[in-house]
CSV table of C-alpha atoms in Angstrom, one decimal:
chain,number,residue,atom,x,y,z
R,29,GLN,CA,0.0,0.0,0.0
R,30,SER,CA,1.6,3.3,-1.1
R,31,ALA,CA,1.4,6.4,1.0
R,32,LEU,CA,-1.2,9.0,0.0
R,33,THR,CA,0.4,12.0,-1.7
R,34,GLN,CA,0.4,15.4,0.1
R,35,PRO,CA,2.3,18.5,-0.8
R,36,ALA,CA,5.5,18.8,1.3
R,37,SER,CA,4.7,22.3,2.4
R,38,VAL,CA,2.0,24.9,2.4
R,39,SER,CA,2.3,28.4,3.7
R,40,GLY,CA,0.0,31.4,4.4
R,41,SER,CA,-0.2,34.6,6.2
R,42,PRO,CA,-2.3,35.0,9.4
R,43,GLY,CA,-6.0,35.3,8.6
R,44,GLN,CA,-5.7,33.7,5.2
R,45,SER,CA,-7.1,30.3,4.1
R,46,ILE,CA,-5.0,27.4,3.0
R,47,THR,CA,-5.9,24.0,1.5
R,48,ILE,CA,-3.9,20.8,1.8
R,49,SER,CA,-4.6,18.0,-0.7
R,50,CYS,CA,-4.4,14.3,-0.2
R,51,THR,CA,-4.4,12.1,-3.3
R,52,GLY,CA,-4.9,8.4,-3.1
R,53,THR,CA,-6.4,5.8,-5.4
R,54,SER,CA,-9.7,4.1,-6.1
R,55,SER,CA,-8.7,1.5,-3.5
R,56,ASP,CA,-8.5,3.9,-0.6
R,57,VAL,CA,-9.6,7.5,-0.7
R,58,GLY,CA,-11.9,6.9,-3.7
R,59,SER,CA,-13.6,3.9,-2.2
R,60,TYR,CA,-14.5,5.1,1.3
R,61,ASN,CA,-15.7,8.3,3.0
R,62,LEU,CA,-13.3,7.4,5.8
R,63,VAL,CA,-10.6,10.0,5.5
R,64,SER,CA,-9.2,11.6,8.6
R,65,TRP,CA,-6.7,14.4,9.2
R,66,TYR,CA,-4.2,14.8,12.0
R,67,GLN,CA,-2.2,17.7,13.3
R,68,GLN,CA,1.2,17.1,14.8
R,69,HIS,CA,3.3,19.7,16.5
R,70,PRO,CA,7.1,19.0,16.9
R,71,GLY,CA,7.7,16.4,19.5
R,72,LYS,CA,4.0,15.9,20.2
R,73,ALA,CA,1.5,13.2,19.6
R,74,PRO,CA,-0.8,13.5,16.6
R,75,LYS,CA,-4.2,15.1,17.2
R,76,LEU,CA,-7.4,14.2,15.3
R,77,MET,CA,-8.8,17.2,13.5
R,78,ILE,CA,-11.3,15.7,10.9
R,79,TYR,CA,-12.8,12.2,10.5
R,80,GLU,CA,-15.2,10.7,8.0
R,81,VAL,CA,-14.0,13.4,5.5
R,82,THR,CA,-15.9,16.3,7.0
R,83,LYS,CA,-16.7,15.7,10.7
R,84,ARG,CA,-14.9,17.6,13.5
R,85,PRO,CA,-14.3,16.1,16.9
R,86,SER,CA,-15.5,18.0,19.9
R,87,GLY,CA,-13.1,20.8,20.7
R,88,VAL,CA,-11.6,21.2,17.2
R,89,SER,CA,-12.0,24.7,15.8
R,90,ASN,CA,-14.5,25.2,13.0
R,91,ARG,CA,-11.7,26.9,11.1
R,92,PHE,CA,-10.8,23.4,10.1
R,93,SER,CA,-12.9,21.7,7.4
R,94,GLY,CA,-12.6,18.7,5.1
R,95,SER,CA,-13.9,17.6,1.7
R,96,LYS,CA,-13.3,15.0,-0.9
R,97,SER,CA,-13.7,14.6,-4.6
R,98,GLY,CA,-12.9,11.3,-6.3
R,99,ASN,CA,-9.5,10.1,-5.2
R,100,THR,CA,-8.5,13.4,-3.6
R,101,ALA,CA,-9.4,14.7,-0.1
R,102,SER,CA,-8.6,18.1,1.2
R,103,LEU,CA,-8.2,19.9,4.5
R,104,THR,CA,-8.9,23.7,4.6
R,105,ILE,CA,-7.7,25.9,7.4
R,106,SER,CA,-9.4,29.2,7.4
R,107,GLY,CA,-8.4,32.3,9.4
R,108,LEU,CA,-4.9,30.9,9.7
R,109,GLN,CA,-3.3,31.4,13.1
R,110,ALA,CA,0.2,31.1,14.4
R,111,GLU,CA,-0.8,28.0,16.4
R,112,ASP,CA,-1.8,26.2,13.2
R,113,GLU,CA,1.8,25.9,12.3
R,114,ALA,CA,2.4,22.1,12.4
R,115,ASP,CA,2.6,19.0,10.3
R,116,TYR,CA,-0.6,17.6,8.9
R,117,TYR,CA,-1.3,14.1,7.8
R,118,CYS,CA,-4.3,12.6,6.1
R,119,CYS,CA,-5.2,9.0,6.6
R,120,SER,CA,-7.6,6.8,4.6
R,121,TYR,CA,-9.2,3.5,5.4
R,122,ALA,CA,-8.0,1.0,2.7
R,123,GLY,CA,-10.3,-1.9,3.3
R,124,THR,CA,-9.9,-5.2,5.3
R,125,SER,CA,-9.2,-3.1,8.5
R,126,THR,CA,-6.1,-1.6,7.0
R,127,TYR,CA,-5.1,2.1,6.8
R,128,VAL,CA,-2.8,4.3,4.8
R,129,PHE,CA,-1.4,7.6,5.9
R,130,GLY,CA,-0.3,10.5,3.7
R,131,THR,CA,3.2,11.8,3.2
R,132,GLY,CA,2.6,14.8,5.5
R,133,THR,CA,2.5,18.5,4.9
R,134,LYS,CA,4.3,21.1,6.8
R,135,VAL,CA,2.2,24.2,7.3
R,136,THR,CA,4.1,27.5,7.8
R,137,VAL,CA,2.4,30.7,9.0
R,138,LEU,CA,4.3,33.5,7.5
V,1,GLU,CA,-9.2,11.7,30.9
V,2,VAL,CA,-8.0,9.3,28.3
V,3,GLN,CA,-4.3,8.5,28.7
V,4,LEU,CA,-2.1,6.2,26.7
V,5,LEU,CA,1.4,5.5,27.9
V,6,GLU,CA,3.8,3.4,25.8
V,7,SER,CA,6.9,1.7,27.1
V,8,GLY,CA,9.4,-1.0,26.1
V,9,GLY,CA,11.4,0.8,23.4
V,10,GLY,CA,15.1,0.8,23.2
V,11,LEU,CA,18.2,-0.2,21.2
V,12,VAL,CA,18.1,-3.7,19.6
V,13,GLN,CA,20.4,-5.4,17.1
V,14,PRO,CA,19.1,-6.4,13.6
V,15,GLY,CA,17.3,-9.7,13.9
V,16,GLY,CA,16.5,-9.1,17.5
V,17,SER,CA,13.1,-8.8,19.3
V,18,LEU,CA,11.3,-6.3,21.4
V,19,ARG,CA,7.9,-6.1,23.1
V,20,LEU,CA,6.2,-2.8,23.4
V,21,SER,CA,3.4,-2.0,25.9
V,22,CYS,CA,0.7,0.6,26.0
V,23,ALA,CA,-1.1,1.2,29.3
V,24,ALA,CA,-4.5,2.7,28.7
V,25,SER,CA,-6.8,4.6,31.2
V,26,GLY,CA,-9.8,6.8,31.2
V,27,PHE,CA,-12.1,4.8,28.9
V,28,MET,CA,-13.6,1.4,28.6
V,29,PHE,CA,-10.6,-0.3,27.0
V,30,SER,CA,-12.3,-3.5,25.9
V,31,SER,CA,-14.8,-1.5,23.8
V,32,TYR,CA,-12.4,0.0,21.4
V,33,ALA,CA,-10.1,-1.2,18.7
V,34,MET,CA,-6.5,-0.1,19.2
V,35,SER,CA,-3.7,0.5,16.7
V,36,TRP,CA,0.1,0.9,16.6
V,37,VAL,CA,1.4,3.7,14.3
V,38,ARG,CA,5.0,4.4,13.8
V,39,GLN,CA,7.1,7.4,12.7
V,40,ALA,CA,10.7,7.0,11.6
V,41,PRO,CA,13.0,9.9,12.6
V,42,GLY,CA,12.1,13.0,10.6
V,43,LYS,CA,9.5,11.0,8.5
V,44,GLY,CA,5.8,10.7,8.3
V,45,LEU,CA,3.3,8.5,10.1
V,46,GLU,CA,2.9,4.8,9.1
V,47,TRP,CA,0.1,2.6,10.2
V,48,VAL,CA,1.4,-0.7,11.6
V,49,SER,CA,-1.4,-2.8,13.0
V,50,VAL,CA,-4.9,-2.9,14.6
V,51,ILE,CA,-6.7,-5.2,17.0
V,52,THR,CA,-10.4,-5.3,17.7
V,53,GLY,CA,-11.8,-4.6,21.2
V,54,ASN,CA,-12.1,-8.2,22.2
V,55,GLY,CA,-8.8,-9.1,20.6
V,56,GLY,CA,-10.4,-11.6,18.2
V,57,SER,CA,-9.2,-10.0,15.0
V,58,THR,CA,-5.8,-8.5,14.1
V,59,TYR,CA,-4.5,-6.8,10.9
V,60,TYR,CA,-1.1,-5.8,9.8
V,61,GLU,CA,0.7,-3.6,7.3
V,62,ASP,CA,2.4,-5.8,4.7
V,63,SER,CA,6.0,-5.1,5.7
V,64,VAL,CA,5.5,-6.3,9.3
V,65,LYS,CA,3.3,-9.3,8.6
V,66,GLY,CA,4.8,-12.5,10.0
V,67,ARG,CA,7.3,-10.5,12.1
V,68,PHE,CA,5.0,-8.4,14.4
V,69,THR,CA,2.2,-9.6,16.6
V,70,ILE,CA,-0.4,-7.2,18.2
V,71,SER,CA,-2.3,-8.4,21.3
V,72,ARG,CA,-4.1,-7.0,24.2
V,73,ASP,CA,-5.0,-7.9,27.8
V,74,ASN,CA,-8.3,-6.3,28.6
V,75,SER,CA,-8.0,-7.3,32.3
V,76,LYS,CA,-4.9,-5.1,32.5
V,77,ASN,CA,-6.0,-2.3,30.0
V,78,THR,CA,-2.8,-2.9,28.1
V,79,LEU,CA,-2.0,-3.2,24.4
V,80,TYR,CA,1.1,-5.0,23.2
V,81,LEU,CA,3.3,-5.2,20.1
V,82,GLN,CA,5.7,-8.1,19.9
V,83,MET,CA,8.3,-7.3,17.3
V,84,ASN,CA,10.6,-10.1,16.0
V,85,SER,CA,13.2,-10.2,13.2
V,86,LEU,CA,13.7,-6.5,13.5
V,87,ARG,CA,15.3,-4.6,10.7
V,88,ALA,CA,17.0,-1.2,10.5
V,89,GLU,CA,13.9,0.2,8.7
V,90,ASP,CA,11.8,-0.6,11.7
V,91,THR,CA,13.6,2.2,13.6
V,92,ALA,CA,10.9,4.6,14.6
V,93,VAL,CA,8.8,6.1,17.4
V,94,TYR,CA,5.9,3.7,18.0
V,95,HIS,CA,2.6,5.3,19.0
V,96,CYS,CA,-0.4,3.5,20.3
V,97,ALA,CA,-3.7,5.0,19.2
V,98,LYS,CA,-7.3,4.5,20.3
V,99,ALA,CA,-9.9,4.1,17.6
V,100,LEU,CA,-13.2,5.9,17.5
V,101,TYR,CA,-16.1,3.8,18.6
V,102,CYS,CA,-17.1,1.3,15.9
V,103,SER,CA,-20.7,0.1,16.0
V,104,ILE,CA,-22.8,-2.0,13.6
V,105,THR,CA,-24.2,1.1,12.0
V,106,SER,CA,-21.1,3.4,12.1
V,107,CYS,CA,-17.4,2.8,12.0
V,108,PRO,CA,-15.5,6.0,11.6
V,109,ARG,CA,-12.1,4.4,11.1
V,110,ALA,CA,-10.1,7.1,12.8
V,111,PHE,CA,-7.9,7.5,15.9
V,112,ASP,CA,-9.0,10.0,18.5
V,113,TYR,CA,-6.3,9.6,21.2
V,114,TRP,CA,-2.6,8.9,20.8
V,115,GLY,CA,0.3,8.2,23.1
V,116,GLN,CA,3.6,10.1,23.0
V,117,GLY,CA,5.3,7.1,21.7
V,118,THR,CA,8.3,4.9,22.5
V,119,LEU,CA,11.5,5.0,20.4
V,120,VAL,CA,12.7,1.7,18.9
V,121,THR,CA,16.2,1.8,17.4
V,122,VAL,CA,17.5,-1.1,15.4
V,123,SER,CA,21.2,-0.9,14.9
V,124,SER,CA,24.4,-3.0,15.4
């Protein structure tokens, strides 16, 4: 199972919106509405930000939103804040109780 | 408060074995699937294995099949990963992660709590 493809880096100024893409295949992202997104600050454990493509766990800011079209999922961060600077990973269910993560995207707040 | 605390990492020679543990608290452990996810130094997350709440079913990433065994002791609220025939490419921080609740009608297939991880270094 190959890793899902994400851009290595995305940057934006405070207050702007950015979008991170996550491209898989018809065997993972394209087959299931089971894409999740994780935020990871340096030296910290990952934090769930989005699950089932669009759902936000309790406590996650509504500045974070998810979507999917075909084999590509996306995470949008609106009203970018300094605290959003982190690594972001997508993850897709890939069938038979297996999962595949994305390559990761470093978000920089300019 | 949900807490996951991994232990058991360390330095091991290629071909060696190691057993990781993950002590869980703050939730009904036996009701949730649990996974191991690893992260090589400076690299991204890689899913390794998952086990159902009752321990009856286990699944693995292809590169660890036949070498790693996931298990759990629900009486001790502890998750394990037995790693045999270790290779240099297994070097990583290993996180345990709690899955969102999976029912007959809804199974979100995502991980809502993660431990800080334990470092496994495979080197001679």
